[in-house]
Short mmCIF file of C-alpha atoms in Angstrom, two decimals:
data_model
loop_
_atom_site.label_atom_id
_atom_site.label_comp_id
_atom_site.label_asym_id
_atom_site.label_seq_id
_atom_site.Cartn_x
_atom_site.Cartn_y
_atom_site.Cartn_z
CA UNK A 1 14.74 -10.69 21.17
CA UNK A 2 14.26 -7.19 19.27
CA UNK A 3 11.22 -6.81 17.25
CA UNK A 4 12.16 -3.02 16.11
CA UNK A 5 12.91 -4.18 12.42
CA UNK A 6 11.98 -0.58 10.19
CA UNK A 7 14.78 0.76 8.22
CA UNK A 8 12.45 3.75 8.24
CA UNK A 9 14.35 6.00 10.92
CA UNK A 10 11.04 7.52 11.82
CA UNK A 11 7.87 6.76 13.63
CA UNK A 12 4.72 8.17 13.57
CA UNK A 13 0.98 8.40 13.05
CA UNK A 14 -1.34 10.29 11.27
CA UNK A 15 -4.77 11.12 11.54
CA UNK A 16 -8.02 12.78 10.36
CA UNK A 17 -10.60 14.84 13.14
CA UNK A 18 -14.21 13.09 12.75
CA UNK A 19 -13.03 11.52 9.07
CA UNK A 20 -15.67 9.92 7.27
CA UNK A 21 -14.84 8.37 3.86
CA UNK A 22 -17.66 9.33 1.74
CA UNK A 23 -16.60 8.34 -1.62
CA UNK A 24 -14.59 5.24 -0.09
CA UNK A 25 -17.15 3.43 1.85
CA UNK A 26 -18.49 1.47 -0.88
CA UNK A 27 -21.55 -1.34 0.06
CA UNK A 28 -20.32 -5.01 0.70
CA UNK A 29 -21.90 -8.37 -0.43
CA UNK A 30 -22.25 -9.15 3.32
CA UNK A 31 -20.36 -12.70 2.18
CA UNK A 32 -19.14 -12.93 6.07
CA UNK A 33 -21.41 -12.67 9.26
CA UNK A 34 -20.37 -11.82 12.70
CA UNK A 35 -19.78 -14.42 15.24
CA UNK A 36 -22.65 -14.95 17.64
CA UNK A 37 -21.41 -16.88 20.12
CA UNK A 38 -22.05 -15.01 23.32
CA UNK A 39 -18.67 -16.97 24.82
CA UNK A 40 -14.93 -15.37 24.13
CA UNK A 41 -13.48 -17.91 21.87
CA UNK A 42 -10.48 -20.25 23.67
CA UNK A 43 -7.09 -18.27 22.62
CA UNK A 44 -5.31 -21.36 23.92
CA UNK A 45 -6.58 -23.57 21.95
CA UNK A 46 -3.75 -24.23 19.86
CA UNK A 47 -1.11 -23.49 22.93
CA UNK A 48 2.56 -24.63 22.42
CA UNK A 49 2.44 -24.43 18.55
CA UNK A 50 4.96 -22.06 16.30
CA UNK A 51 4.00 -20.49 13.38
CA UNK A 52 5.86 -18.39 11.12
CA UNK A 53 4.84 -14.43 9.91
CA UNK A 54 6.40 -13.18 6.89
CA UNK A 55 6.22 -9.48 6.32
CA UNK A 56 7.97 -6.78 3.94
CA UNK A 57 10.35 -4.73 6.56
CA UNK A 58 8.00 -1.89 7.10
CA UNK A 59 6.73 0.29 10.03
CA UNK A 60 3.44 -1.84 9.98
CA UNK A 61 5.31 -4.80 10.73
CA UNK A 62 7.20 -2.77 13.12
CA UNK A 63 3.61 -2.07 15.09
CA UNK A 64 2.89 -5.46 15.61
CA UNK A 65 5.78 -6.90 16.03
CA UNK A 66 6.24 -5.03 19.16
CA UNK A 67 3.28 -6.88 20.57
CA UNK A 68 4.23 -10.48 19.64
CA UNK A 69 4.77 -11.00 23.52
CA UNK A 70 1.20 -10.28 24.67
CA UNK A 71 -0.15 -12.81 21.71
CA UNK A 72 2.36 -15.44 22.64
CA UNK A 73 1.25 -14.79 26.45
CA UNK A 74 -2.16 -14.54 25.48
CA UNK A 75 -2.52 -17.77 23.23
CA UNK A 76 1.12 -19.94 24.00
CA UNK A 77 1.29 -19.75 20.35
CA UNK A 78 4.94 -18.51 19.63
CA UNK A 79 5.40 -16.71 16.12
CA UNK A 80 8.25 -16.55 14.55
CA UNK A 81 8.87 -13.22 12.40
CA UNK A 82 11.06 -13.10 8.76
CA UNK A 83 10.74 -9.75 7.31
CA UNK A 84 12.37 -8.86 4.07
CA UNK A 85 13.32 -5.74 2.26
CA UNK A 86 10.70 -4.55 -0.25
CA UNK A 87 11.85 -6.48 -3.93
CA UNK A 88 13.77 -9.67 -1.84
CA UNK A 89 10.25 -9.89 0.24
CA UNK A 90 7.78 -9.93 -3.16
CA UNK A 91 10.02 -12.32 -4.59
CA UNK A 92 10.35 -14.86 -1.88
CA UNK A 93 7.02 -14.68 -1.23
CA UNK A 94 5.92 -15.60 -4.82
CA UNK A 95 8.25 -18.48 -4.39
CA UNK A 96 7.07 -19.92 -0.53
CA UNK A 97 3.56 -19.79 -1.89
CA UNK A 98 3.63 -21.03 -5.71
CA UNK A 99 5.27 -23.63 -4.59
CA UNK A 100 2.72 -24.79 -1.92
CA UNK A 101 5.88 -24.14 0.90
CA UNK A 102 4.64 -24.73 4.51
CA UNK A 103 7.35 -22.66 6.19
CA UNK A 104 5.43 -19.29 5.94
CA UNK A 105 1.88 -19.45 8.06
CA UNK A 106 0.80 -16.08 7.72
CA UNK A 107 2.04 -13.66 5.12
CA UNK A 108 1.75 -9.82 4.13
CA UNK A 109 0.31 -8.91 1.07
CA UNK A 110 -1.39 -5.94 -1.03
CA UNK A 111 -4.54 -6.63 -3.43
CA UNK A 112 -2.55 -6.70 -6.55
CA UNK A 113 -0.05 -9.66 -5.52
CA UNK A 114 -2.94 -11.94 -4.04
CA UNK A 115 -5.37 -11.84 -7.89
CA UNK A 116 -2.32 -13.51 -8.66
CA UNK A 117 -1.97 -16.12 -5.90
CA UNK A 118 -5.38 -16.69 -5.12
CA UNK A 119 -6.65 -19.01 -8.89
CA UNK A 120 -3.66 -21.24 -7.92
CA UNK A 121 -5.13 -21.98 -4.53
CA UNK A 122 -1.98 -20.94 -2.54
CA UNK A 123 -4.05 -18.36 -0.54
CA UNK A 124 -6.68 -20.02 2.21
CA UNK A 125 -10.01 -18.52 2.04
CA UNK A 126 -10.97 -16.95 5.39
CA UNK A 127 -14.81 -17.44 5.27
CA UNK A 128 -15.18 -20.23 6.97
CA UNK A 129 -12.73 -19.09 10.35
CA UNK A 130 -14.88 -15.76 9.93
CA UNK A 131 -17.94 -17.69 10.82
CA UNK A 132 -16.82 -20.26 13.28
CA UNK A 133 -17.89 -19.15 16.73
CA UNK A 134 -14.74 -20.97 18.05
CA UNK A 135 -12.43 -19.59 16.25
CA UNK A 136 -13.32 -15.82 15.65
CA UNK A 137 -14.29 -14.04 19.13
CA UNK A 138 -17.76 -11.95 19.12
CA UNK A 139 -16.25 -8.67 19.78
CA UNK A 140 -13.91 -9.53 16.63
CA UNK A 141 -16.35 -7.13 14.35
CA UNK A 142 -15.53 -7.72 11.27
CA UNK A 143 -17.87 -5.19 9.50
CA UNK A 144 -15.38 -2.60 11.21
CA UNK A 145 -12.96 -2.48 8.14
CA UNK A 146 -13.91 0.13 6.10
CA UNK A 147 -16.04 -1.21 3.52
CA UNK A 148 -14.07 -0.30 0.82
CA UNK A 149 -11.30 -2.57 2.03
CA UNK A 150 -13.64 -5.70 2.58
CA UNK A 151 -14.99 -4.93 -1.28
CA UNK A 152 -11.51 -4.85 -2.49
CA UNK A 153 -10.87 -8.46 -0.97
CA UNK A 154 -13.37 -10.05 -1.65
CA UNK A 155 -13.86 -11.84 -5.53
CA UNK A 156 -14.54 -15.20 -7.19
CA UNK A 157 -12.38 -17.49 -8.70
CA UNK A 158 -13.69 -17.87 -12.26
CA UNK A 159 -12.31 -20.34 -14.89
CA UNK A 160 -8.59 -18.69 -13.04
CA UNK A 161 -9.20 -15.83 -13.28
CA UNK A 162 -10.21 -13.08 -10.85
CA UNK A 163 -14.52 -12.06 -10.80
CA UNK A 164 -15.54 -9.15 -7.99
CA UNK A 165 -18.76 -9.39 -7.23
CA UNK A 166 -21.45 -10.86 -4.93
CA UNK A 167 -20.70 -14.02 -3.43
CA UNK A 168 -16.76 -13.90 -3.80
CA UNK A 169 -14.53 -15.24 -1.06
CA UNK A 170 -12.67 -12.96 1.81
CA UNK A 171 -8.78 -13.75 0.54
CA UNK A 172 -7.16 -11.68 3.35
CA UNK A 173 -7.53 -8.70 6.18
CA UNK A 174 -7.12 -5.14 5.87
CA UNK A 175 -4.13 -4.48 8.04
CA UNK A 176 -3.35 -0.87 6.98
CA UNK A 177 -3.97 0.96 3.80
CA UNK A 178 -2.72 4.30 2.51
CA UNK A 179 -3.49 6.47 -0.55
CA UNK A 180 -0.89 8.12 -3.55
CA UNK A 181 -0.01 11.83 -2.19
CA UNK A 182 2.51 14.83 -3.01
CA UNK A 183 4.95 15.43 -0.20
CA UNK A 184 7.16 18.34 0.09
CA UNK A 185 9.63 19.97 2.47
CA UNK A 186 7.44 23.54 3.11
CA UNK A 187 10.88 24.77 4.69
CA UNK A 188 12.87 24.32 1.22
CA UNK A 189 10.00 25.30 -1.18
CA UNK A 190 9.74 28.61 0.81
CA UNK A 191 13.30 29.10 0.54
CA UNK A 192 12.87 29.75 -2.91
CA UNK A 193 9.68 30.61 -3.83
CA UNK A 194 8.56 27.39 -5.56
CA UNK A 195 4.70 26.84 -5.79
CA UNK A 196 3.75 23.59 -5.09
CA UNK A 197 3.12 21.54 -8.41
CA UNK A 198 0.06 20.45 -9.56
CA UNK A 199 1.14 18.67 -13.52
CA UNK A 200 3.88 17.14 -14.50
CA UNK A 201 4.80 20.13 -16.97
CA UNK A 202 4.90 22.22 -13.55
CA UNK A 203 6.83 20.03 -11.51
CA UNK A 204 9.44 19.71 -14.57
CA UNK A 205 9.32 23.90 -14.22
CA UNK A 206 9.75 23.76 -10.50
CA UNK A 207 12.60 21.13 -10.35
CA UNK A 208 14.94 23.10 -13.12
CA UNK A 209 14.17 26.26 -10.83
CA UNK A 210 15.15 24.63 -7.65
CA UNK A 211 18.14 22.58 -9.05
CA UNK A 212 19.49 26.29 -10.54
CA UNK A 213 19.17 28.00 -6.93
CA UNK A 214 20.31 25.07 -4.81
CA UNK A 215 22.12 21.77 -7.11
CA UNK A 216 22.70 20.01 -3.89
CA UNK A 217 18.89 19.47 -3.82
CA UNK A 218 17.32 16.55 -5.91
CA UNK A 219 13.86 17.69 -6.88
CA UNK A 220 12.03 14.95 -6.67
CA UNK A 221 11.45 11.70 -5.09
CA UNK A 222 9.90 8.66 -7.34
CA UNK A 223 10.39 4.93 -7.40
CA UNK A 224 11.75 4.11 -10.40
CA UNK A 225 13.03 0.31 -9.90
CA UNK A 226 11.63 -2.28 -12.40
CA UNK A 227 9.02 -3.49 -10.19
CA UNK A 228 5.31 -3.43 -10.01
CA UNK A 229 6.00 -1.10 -6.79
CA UNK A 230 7.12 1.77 -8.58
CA UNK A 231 4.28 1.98 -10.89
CA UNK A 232 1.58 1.56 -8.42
CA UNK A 233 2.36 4.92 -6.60
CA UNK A 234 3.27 7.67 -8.80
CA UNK A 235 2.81 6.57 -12.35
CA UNK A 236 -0.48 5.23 -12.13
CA UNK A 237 -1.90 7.80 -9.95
CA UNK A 238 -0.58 10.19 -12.64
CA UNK A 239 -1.54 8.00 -15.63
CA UNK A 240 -5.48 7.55 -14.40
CA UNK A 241 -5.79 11.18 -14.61
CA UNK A 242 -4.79 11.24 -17.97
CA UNK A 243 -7.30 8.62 -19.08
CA UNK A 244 -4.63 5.52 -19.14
CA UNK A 245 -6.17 1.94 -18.44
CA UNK A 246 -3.59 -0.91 -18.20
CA UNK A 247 -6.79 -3.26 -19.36
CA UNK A 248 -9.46 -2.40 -21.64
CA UNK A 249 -12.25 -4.37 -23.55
CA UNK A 250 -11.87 -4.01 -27.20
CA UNK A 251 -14.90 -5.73 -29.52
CA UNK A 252 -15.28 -7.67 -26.68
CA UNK A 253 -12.05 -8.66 -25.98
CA UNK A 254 -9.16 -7.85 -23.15
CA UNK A 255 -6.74 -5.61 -24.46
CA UNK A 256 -4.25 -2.94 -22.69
CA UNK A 257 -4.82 0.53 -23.01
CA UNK A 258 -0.93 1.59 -22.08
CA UNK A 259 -0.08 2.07 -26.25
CA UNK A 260 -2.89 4.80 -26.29
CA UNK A 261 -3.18 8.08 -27.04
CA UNK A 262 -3.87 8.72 -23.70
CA UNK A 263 -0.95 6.79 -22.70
CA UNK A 264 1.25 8.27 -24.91
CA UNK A 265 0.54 12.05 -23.34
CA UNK A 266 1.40 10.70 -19.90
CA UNK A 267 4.18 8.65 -20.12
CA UNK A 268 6.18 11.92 -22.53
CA UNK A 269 4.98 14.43 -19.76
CA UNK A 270 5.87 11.80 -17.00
CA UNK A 271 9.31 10.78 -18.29
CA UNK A 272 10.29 14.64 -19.23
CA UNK A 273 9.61 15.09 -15.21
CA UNK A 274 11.67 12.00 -14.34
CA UNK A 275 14.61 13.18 -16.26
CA UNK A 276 14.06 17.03 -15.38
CA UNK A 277 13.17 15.88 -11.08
CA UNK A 278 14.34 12.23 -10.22
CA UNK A 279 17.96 11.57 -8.87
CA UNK A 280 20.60 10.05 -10.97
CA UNK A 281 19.69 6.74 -8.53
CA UNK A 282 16.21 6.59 -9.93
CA UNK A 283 16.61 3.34 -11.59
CA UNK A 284 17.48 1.85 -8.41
CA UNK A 285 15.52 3.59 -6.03
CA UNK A 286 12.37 1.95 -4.25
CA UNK A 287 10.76 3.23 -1.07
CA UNK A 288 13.21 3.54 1.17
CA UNK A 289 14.94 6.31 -0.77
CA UNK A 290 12.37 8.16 -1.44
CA UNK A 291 11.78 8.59 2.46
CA UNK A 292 14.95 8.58 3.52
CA UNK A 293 15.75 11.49 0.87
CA UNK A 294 12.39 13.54 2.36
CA UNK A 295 12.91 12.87 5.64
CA UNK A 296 16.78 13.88 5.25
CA UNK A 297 15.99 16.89 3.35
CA UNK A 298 18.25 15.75 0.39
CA UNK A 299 14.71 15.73 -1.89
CA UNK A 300 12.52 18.61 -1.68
CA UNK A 301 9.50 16.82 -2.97
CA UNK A 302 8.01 13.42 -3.19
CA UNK A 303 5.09 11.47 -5.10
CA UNK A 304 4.52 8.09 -3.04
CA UNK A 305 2.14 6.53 -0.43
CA UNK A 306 1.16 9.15 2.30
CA UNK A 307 2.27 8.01 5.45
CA UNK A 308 6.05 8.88 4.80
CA UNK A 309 5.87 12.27 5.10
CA UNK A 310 3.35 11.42 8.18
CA UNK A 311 5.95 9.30 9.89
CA UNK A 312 8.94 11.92 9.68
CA UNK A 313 6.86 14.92 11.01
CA UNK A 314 6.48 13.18 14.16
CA UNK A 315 8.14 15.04 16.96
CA UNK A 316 11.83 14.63 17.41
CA UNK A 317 12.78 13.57 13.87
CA UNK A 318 14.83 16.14 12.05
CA UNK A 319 12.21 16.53 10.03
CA UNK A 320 9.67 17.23 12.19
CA UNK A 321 7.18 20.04 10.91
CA UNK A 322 8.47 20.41 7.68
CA UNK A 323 6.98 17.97 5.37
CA UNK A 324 3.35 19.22 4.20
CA UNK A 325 1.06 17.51 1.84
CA UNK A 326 -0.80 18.01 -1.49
CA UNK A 327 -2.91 15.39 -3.94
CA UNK A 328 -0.65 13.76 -6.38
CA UNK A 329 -0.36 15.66 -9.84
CA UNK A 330 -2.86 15.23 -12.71
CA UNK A 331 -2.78 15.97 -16.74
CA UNK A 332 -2.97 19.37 -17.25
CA UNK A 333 -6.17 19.10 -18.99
CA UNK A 334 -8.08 16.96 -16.47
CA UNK A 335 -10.21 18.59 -14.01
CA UNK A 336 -9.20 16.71 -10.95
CA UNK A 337 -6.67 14.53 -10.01
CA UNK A 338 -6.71 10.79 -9.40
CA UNK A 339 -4.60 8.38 -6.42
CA UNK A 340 -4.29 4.67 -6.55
CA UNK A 341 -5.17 3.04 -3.00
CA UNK A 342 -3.09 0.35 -1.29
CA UNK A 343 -4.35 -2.14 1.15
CA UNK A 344 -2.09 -4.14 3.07
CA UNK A 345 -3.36 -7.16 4.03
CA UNK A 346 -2.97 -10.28 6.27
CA UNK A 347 -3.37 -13.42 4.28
CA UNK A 348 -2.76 -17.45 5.39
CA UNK A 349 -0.68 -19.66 3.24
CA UNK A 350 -2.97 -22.70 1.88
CA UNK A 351 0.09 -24.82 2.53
CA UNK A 352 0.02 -24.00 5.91
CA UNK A 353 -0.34 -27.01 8.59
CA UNK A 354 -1.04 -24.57 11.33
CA UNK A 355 -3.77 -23.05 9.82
CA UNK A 356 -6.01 -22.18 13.26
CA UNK A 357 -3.26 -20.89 14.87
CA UNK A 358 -2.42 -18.93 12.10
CA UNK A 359 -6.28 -17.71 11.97
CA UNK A 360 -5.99 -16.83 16.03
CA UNK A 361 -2.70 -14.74 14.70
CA UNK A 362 -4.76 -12.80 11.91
CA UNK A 363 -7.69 -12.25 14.20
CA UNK A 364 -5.43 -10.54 17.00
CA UNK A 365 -3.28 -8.86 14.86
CA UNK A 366 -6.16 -6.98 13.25
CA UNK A 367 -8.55 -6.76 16.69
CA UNK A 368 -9.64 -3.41 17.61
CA UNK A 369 -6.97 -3.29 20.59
CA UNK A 370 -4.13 -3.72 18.34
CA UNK A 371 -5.24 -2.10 15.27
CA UNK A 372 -5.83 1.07 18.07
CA UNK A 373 -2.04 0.59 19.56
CA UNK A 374 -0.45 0.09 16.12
CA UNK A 375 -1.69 3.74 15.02
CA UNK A 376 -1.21 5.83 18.75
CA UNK A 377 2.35 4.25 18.40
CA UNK A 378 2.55 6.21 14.98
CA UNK A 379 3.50 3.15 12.74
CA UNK A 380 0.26 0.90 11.92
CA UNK A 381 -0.91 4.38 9.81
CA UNK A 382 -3.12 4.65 8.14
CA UNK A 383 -5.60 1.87 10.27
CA UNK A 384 -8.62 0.01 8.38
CA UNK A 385 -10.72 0.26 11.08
CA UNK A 386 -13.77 2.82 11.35
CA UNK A 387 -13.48 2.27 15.45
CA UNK A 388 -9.85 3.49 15.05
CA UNK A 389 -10.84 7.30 13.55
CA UNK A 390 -13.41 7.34 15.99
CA UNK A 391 -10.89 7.35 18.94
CA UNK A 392 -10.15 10.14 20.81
CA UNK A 393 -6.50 8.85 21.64
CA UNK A 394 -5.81 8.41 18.07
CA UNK A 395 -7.18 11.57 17.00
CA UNK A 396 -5.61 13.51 19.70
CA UNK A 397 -2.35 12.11 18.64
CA UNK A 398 -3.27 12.56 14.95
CA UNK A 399 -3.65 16.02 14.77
CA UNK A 400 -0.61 17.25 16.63
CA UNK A 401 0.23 20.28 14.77
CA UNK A 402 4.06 19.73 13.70
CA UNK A 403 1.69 16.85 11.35
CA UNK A 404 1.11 20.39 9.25
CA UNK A 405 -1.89 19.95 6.61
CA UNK A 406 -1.88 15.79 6.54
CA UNK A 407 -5.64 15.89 7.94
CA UNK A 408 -7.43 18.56 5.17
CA UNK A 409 -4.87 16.63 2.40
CA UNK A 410 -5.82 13.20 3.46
CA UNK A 411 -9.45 14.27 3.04
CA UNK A 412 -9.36 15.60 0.08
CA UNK A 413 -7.09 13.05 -1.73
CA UNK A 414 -9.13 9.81 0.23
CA UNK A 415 -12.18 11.09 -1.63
CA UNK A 416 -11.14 10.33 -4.58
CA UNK A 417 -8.58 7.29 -3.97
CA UNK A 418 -9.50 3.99 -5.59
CA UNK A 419 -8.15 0.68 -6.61
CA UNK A 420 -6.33 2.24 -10.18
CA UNK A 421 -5.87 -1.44 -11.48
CA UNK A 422 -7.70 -3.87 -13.23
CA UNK A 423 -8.42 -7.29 -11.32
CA UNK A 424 -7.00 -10.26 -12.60
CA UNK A 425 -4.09 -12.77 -13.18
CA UNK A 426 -1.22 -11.60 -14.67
CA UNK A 427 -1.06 -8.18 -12.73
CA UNK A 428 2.27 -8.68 -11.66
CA UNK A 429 3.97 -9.50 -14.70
CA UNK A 430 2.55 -7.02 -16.75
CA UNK A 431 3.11 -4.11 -14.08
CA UNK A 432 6.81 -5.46 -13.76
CA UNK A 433 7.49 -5.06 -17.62
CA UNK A 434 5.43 -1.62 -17.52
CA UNK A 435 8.25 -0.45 -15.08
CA UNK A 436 11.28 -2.03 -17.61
CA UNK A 437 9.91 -0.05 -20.02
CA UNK A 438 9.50 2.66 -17.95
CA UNK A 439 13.39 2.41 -17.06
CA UNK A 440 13.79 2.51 -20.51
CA UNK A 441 12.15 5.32 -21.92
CA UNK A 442 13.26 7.47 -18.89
CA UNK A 443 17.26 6.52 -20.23
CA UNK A 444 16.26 7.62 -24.05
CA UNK A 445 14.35 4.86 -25.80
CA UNK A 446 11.37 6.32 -28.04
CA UNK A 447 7.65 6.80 -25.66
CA UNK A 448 5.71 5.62 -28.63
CA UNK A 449 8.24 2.69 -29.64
CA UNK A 450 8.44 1.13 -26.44
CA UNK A 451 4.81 1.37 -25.59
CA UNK A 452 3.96 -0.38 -28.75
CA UNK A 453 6.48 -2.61 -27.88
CA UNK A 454 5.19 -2.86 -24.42
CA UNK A 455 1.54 -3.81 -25.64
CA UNK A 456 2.73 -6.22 -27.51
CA UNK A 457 4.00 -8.05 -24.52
CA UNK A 458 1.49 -8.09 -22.40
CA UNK A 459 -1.08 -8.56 -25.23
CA UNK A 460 1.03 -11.91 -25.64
CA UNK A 461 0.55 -12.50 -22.20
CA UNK A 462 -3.50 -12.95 -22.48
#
């Protein structure tokens, strides 16, 4: 059976040369302890079962779905793979898991998705397999992830609704996490002179300049279908740095900041950029365009999760070389700019009757080994562990020069990346209606109208 499942035509790694997150390693509650158990725990302990693994189709699931036969040697657990594409996987995950489904064992899913899973107890804490000696192995090393991924999934239930803090639960694993960058084809902005952006009014400049030398061009890449996924890369990335906050307190109550003034500036700037950059497809066009446009050379530039540009420099691919990287853009007032993080994570369905098999699945899938063989492969990028960036064979492979500036960009944006969103219940339905109206203003409906309008809805919502 063939486990090579990426529509992404493109594989490859990135890297950073002795990268240490300074601004992104933030202090943990130390809610889970390492196993102590001198002994290796008993990977055939739940031999001749069969799970299932759910993933979006994506060159992480690509990574380790290429070494399903070593687990299923290892353990006599066979696991059965169903990945999606990006909208059909959100949505059939929402429905396997609100409605307490076994079928799915083990599941992908970001931060954002699981505040809203997690207060109806269709997400198993992992605490408890954390700490059993027989079911985690010693050299399992949890403390590995980079803090700042263990922080961001970890939080208390509270009267249903999301709490960070000390003493939360651990709702899934880091499995790979990337931050919000500019992309751009060097080799076409060189061609004609373009500077590389750095606002929104100078990316609206540069796309009417590149679309009068060269019409066959489109600008710029975006997502732009009405889906949480399209606002968590560009627009709010964009947004933060003009002061937006999709949740604020007002006299001590929750409100949404996204009919402010603040908001107001971004999203006429932003949607003047979409209209001046995006493709006529924009409505329609999730993350698979927006690479395939990059990597083709059909789009010059690109505003989305860093990796794609890593994966299509890799050696071989047509556009190997010629994809270089910047920070995302930022309101031309603000000082510096700001980039959303995103965490992909291994989580277990509560439904699940396989639910130590499914633990011996998480565990392995996110082990040193493979975390280490995911990223030299140049698809499990960028990896959560610190072990990983200490590598040599990672970094060797990492900082191949056709990769062009990914390393110094990476730095500089991963000091400043950072959960953009507000934790709680609700996320994805308000995100989903930010993008409608998003879809809406960028097609001629008034900014200030439909933000008011916009409020209002999620303001019912609370």
């Amino acid at each position: 059976m063939s486990y090579s499942l990426s529509v992404v035509r493109s594989g490859a790694a990135r890297t950073a040369k002795g990268i240490v997150f300074a601004s992104a390693l933030m202090a943990t509650t130390g809610v889970v302890s390492s196993a102590t158990a001198a002994d290796k725990v008993n990977w055939r302990q739940f031999e001749g079962t069969t799970i299932t693994w759910a993933y979006d189709i994506h060159p992480y699931a690509d990574a380790l779905a290429a070494k399903l036969p070593e687990f299923e040697k290892l353990t006599g657990i066979k696991v059965v793979p169903e990945l999606y594409p990006d909208d059909s996987y959100w949505n059939k995950l929402t429905l396997q898991l609100t409605t307490k489904s076994p079928a799915w064992d083990v599941v992908g899913t970001g931060i954002q998705p699981a505040w809203d899973f997690a207060p109806g107890g269709s997400l198993e804490p992992l605490d408890k397999y954390l700490n059993d000696a027989k079911l985690t192995d010693a050299g399992y090393d949890y403390k590995d992830f980079f803090p700042s991924l263990r922080t961001a999934l970890t939080w208390k239930v509270e009267d249903g609704q999301i709490a960070q803090g000390e003493g939360g639960n651990v709702w899934a694993i880091p499995h790979a996490f990337e931050n919000i960058q500019l992309f751009y084809r060097k080799d076409i902005l060189d061609k004609y002179k373009i500077t590389v952006p750095t606002t929104p009014p100078e990316m609206a400049a540069a796309c009417e300049k590149l679309k009068a030398a060269d019409p066959s061009v489109t600008p710029l890449g975006v997502r732009g279908v009405r889906f949480w996924s399209s606002i968590h890369t560009a627009a709010i990335s964009i947004a933060s740095s003009y002061g937006v906050k999709d949740f604020v307190i007002n006299d001590g109550k929750l409100d949404t900041g996204l009919d402010s003034p603040e908001s107001i500036a971004f999203h006429k700037d932003y949607v003047d950029m979409i209209k001046k950059c995006a493709a006529p497809s924009f409505a329609n066009d999730n993350w698979y365009q927006v690479v395939d446009g990059i990597s083709s050379g059909r789009t010059a530039m690109a505003i989305d999760s860093n990796m794609f540009g890593f994966w299509n420099d890799v050696a071989g691919q047509p556009a190997s070389g010629k994809i270089a990287f910047a920070p995302p853009l930022h309101a031309p007032n603000a000082k510096n700019f700001e980039s959303n993080i995103w965490i992909w994570s291994l989580a277990m369905n509560s439904a699940s009757q396989k639910k130590g098999a499914a633990w011996l699945f998480i565990q392995w899938a996110t082990s040193k080994d493979v975390v280490l063989a995911g990223a030299v492969s140049g698809k499990l990028v960028n990896p959560p562990r610190t072990s990983t960036w200490n590598d040599k064979a990672w970094l060797d492979y990492a900082s191949k020069p056709e990769f062009n500036n990914f390393v110094e960009s990476f730095k500089t944006t991963q000091d400043r990346a950072a959960l953009a969103f507000t934790a709680r219940v609700g996320f994805g339905e308000a995100m989903n209606a930010w993008a409608v109206a998003m879809q809406k203003m960028v097609n001629g409906d008034d900014v200030e109208t439909t933000l008011k309008a916009l409020a209002e809805e999620i303001r019912a919502g609370l």
